[in-house]
PDB file of C-alpha atoms in Angstrom:
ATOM      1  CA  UNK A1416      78.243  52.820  11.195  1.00 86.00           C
ATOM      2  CA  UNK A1417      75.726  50.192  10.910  1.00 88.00           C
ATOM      3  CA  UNK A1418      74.407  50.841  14.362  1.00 90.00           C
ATOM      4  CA  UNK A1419      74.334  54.533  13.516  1.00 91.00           C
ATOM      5  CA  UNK A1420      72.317  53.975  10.373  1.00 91.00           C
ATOM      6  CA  UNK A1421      69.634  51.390  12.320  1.00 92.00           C
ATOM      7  CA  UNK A1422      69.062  54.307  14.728  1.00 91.00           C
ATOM      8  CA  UNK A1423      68.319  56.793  12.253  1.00 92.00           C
ATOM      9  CA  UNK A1424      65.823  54.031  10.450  1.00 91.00           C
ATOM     10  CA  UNK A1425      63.992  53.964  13.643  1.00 93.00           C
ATOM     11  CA  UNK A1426      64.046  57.857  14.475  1.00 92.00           C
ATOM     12  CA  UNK A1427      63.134  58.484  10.297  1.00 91.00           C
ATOM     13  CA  UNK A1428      59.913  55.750  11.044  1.00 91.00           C
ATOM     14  CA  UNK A1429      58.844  57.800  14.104  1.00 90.00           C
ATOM     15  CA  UNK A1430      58.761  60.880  12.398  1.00 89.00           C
ATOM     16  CA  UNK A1431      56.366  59.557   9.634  1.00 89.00           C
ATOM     17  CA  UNK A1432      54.498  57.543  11.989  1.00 89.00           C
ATOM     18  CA  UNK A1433      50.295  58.926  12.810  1.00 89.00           C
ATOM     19  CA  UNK A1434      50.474  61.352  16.210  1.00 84.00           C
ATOM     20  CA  UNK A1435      48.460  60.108  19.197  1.00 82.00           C
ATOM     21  CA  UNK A1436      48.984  62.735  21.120  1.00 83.00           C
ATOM     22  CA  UNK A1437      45.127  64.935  21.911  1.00 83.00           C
ATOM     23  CA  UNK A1438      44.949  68.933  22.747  1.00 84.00           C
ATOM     24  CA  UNK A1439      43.288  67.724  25.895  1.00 81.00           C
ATOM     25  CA  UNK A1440      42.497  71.499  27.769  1.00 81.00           C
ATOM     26  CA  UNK A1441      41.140  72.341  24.603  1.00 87.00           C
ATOM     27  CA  UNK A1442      38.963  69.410  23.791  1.00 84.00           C
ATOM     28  CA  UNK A1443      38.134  67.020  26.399  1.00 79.00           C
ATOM     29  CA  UNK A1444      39.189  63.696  26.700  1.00 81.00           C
ATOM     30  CA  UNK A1445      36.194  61.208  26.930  1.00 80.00           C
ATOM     31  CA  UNK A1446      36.767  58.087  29.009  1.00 83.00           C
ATOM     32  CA  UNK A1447      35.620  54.822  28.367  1.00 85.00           C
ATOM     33  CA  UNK A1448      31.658  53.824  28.791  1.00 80.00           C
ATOM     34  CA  UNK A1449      33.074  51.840  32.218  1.00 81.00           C
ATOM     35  CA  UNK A1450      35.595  54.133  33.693  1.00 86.00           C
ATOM     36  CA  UNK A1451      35.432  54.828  36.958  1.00 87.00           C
ATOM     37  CA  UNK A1452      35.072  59.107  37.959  1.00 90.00           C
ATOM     38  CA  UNK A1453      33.722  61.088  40.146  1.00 93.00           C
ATOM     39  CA  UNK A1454      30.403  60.038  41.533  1.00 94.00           C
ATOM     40  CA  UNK A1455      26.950  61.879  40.372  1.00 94.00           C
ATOM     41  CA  UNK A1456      24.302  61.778  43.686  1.00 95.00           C
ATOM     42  CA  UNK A1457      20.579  62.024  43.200  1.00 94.00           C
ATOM     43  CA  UNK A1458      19.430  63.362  46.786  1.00 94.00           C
ATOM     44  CA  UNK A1459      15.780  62.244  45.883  1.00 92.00           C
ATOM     45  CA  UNK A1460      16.636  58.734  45.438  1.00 92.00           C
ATOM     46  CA  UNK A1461      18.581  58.380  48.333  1.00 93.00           C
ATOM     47  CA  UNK A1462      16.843  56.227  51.191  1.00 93.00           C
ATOM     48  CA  UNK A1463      19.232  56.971  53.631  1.00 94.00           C
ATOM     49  CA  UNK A1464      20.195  53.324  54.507  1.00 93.00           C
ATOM     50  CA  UNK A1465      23.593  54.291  54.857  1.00 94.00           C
ATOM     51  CA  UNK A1466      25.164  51.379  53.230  1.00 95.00           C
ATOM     52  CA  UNK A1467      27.754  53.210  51.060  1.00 95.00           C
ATOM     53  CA  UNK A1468      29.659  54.532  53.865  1.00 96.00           C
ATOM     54  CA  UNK A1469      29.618  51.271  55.188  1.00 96.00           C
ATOM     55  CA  UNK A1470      31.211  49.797  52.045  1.00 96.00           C
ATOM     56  CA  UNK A1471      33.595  52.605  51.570  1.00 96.00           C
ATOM     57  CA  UNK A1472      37.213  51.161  52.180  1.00 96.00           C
ATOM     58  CA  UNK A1473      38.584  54.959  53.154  1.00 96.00           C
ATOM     59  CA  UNK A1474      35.893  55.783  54.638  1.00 96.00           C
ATOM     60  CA  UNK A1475      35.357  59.019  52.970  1.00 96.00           C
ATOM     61  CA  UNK A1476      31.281  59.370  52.443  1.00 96.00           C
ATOM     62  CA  UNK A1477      29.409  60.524  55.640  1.00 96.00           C
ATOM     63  CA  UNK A1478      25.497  60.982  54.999  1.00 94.00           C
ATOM     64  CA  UNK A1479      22.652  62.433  57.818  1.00 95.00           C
ATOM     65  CA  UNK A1480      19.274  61.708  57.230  1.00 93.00           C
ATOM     66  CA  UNK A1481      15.551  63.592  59.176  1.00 92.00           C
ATOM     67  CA  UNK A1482      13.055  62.206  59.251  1.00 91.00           C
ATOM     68  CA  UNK A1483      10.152  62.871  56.447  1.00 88.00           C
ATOM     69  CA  UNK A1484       8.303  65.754  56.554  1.00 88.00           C
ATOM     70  CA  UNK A1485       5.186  64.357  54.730  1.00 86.00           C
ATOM     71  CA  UNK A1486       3.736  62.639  58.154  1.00 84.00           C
ATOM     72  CA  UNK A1487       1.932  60.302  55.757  1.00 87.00           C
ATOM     73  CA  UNK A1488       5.237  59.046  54.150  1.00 85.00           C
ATOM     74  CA  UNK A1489       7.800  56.405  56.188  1.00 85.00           C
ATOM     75  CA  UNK A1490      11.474  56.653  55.892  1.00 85.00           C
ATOM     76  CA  UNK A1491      13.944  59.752  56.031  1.00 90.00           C
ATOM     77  CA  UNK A1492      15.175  61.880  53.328  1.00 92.00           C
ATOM     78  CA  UNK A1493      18.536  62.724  53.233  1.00 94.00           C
ATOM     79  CA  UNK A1494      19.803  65.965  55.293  1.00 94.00           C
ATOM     80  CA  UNK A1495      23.614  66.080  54.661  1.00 95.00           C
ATOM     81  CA  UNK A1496      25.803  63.923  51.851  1.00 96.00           C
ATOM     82  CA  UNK A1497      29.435  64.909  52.127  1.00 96.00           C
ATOM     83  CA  UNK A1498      32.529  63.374  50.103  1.00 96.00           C
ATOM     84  CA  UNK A1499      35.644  63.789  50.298  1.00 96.00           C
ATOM     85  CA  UNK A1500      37.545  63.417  47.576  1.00 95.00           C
ATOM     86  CA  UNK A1501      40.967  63.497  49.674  1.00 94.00           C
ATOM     87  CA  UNK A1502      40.811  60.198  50.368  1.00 95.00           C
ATOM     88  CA  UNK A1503      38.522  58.565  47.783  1.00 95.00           C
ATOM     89  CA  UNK A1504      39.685  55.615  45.536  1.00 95.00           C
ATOM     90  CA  UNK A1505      37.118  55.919  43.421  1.00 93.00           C
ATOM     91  CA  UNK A1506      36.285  52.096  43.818  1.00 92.00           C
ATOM     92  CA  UNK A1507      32.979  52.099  42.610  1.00 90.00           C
ATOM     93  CA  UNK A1508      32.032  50.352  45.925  1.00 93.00           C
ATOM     94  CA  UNK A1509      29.276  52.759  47.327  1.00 93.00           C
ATOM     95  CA  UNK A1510      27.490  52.581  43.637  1.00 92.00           C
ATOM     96  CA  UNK A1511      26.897  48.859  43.487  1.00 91.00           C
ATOM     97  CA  UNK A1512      25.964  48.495  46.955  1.00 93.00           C
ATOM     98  CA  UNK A1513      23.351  51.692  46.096  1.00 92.00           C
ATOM     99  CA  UNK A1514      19.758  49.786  46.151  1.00 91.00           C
ATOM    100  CA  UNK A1515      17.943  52.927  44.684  1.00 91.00           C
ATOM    101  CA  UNK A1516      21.223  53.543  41.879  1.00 90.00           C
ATOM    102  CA  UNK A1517      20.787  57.159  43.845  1.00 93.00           C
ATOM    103  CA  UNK A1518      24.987  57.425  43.708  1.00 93.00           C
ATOM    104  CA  UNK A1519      26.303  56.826  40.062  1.00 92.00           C
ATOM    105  CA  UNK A1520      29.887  56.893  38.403  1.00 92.00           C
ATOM    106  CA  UNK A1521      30.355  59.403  35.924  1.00 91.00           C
ATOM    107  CA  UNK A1522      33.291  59.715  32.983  1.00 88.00           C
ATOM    108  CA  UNK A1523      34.396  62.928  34.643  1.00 89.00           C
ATOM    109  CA  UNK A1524      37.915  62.951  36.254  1.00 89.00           C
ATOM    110  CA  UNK A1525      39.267  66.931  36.835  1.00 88.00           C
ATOM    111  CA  UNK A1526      39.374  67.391  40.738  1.00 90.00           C
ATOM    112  CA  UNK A1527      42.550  69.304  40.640  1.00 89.00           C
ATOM    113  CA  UNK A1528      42.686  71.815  43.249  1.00 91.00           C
ATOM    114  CA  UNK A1529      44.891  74.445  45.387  1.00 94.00           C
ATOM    115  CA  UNK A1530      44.013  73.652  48.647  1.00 94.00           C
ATOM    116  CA  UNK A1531      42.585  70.400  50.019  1.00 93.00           C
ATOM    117  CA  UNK A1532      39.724  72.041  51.679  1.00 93.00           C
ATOM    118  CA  UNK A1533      38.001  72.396  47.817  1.00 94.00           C
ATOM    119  CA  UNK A1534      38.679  68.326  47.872  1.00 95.00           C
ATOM    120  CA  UNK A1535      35.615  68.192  50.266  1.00 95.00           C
ATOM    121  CA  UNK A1536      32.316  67.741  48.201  1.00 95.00           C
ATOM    122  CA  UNK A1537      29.217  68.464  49.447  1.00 96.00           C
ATOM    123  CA  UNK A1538      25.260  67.291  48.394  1.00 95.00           C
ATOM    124  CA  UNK A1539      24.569  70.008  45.915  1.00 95.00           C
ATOM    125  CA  UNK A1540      28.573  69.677  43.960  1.00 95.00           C
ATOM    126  CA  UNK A1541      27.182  65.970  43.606  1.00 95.00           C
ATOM    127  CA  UNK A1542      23.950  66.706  42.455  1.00 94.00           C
ATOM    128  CA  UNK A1543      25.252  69.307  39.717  1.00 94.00           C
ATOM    129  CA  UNK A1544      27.933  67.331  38.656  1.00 91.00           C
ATOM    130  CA  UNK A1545      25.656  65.372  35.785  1.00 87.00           C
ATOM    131  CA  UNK A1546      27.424  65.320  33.095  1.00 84.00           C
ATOM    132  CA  UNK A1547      28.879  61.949  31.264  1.00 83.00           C
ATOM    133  CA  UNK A1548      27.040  59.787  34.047  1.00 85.00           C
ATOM    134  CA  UNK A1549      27.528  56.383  33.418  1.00 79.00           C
ATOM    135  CA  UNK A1550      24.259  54.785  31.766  1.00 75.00           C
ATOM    136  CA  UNK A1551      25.058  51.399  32.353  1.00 69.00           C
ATOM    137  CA  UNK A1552      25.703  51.729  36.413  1.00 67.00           C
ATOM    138  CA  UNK A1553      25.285  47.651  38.113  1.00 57.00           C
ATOM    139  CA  UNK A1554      25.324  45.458  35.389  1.00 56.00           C
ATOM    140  CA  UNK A1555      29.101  44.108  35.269  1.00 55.00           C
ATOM    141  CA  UNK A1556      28.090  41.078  32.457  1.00 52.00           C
ATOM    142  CA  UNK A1557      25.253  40.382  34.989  1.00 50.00           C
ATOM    143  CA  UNK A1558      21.974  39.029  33.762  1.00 50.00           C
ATOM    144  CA  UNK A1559      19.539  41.692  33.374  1.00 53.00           C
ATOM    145  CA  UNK A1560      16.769  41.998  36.280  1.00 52.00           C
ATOM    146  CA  UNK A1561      14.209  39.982  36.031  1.00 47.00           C
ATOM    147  CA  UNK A1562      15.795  36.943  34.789  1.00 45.00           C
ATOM    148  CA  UNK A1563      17.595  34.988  32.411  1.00 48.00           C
ATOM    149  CA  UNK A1564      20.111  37.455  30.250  1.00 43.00           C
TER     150      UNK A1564
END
């Protein structure tokens, strides 16, 4: 009987305790300033050095550059910036190796799809995808540029 009654105390405090649950589909659940979602790409930053599929531990970013088409301006621009999302661990690798910041983390995290085909992302998906981008991208307690912090 004592048992029984402890139980009830406990399933009595529950009821009366503050919900935590959210109507998520309804109104969307922000993540944390740092969290880790699906990347944001500025094409006009990129410099085509080809260092974050390098870094990428899957494997999942492929990137073509041509050469510019101002004669009077060195480098390449970027042709083709593909990412699939299959295989990505969001890792945050490819940003912090990112010399221009042209590839950025964002807060968003819905990639839920039917088929895996729609899990393939391509230059202009990227580029729209600009909402909740991260504002603080590199600096993990790192001085700021320039100096002491």
């Amino acid at each position: 009987m004592k048992g029984m009654l402890k139980g009830m105390g406990v399933t009595l405090k529950a009821l009366t305790a503050p919900k935590v649950t959210t109507s998520y589909p309804d109104a969307p659940y922000l993540m944390p300033e740092r969290y880790r979602g699906i990347q944001h790409f500025e094409p006009d930053l990129c410099i085509v050095c080809n260092q974050c599929a390098r870094v990428c531990p899957t494997e999942c970013i492929t990137l073509t550059g041509k050469p510019n088409p101002d004669p009077e301006k060195k480098g390449k621009v970027i042709d083709t910036f593909d990412l699939n999302f299959e295989i990505c661990i969001l890792c945050d690798l490819c940003t912090e190796v990112c010399p221009t910041e042209a590839i950025v983390m964002t807060g968003n995290f819905e990639l839920a799809a039917y088929s895996r085909d729609d899990l393939y992302k391509d230059k202009d998906w990227l580029t729209n995808n600009d909402t909740r981008v991260r504002l603080d991208n590199n600096n993990i307690g790192a001085p700021q540029k320039g100096g002491k912090g």
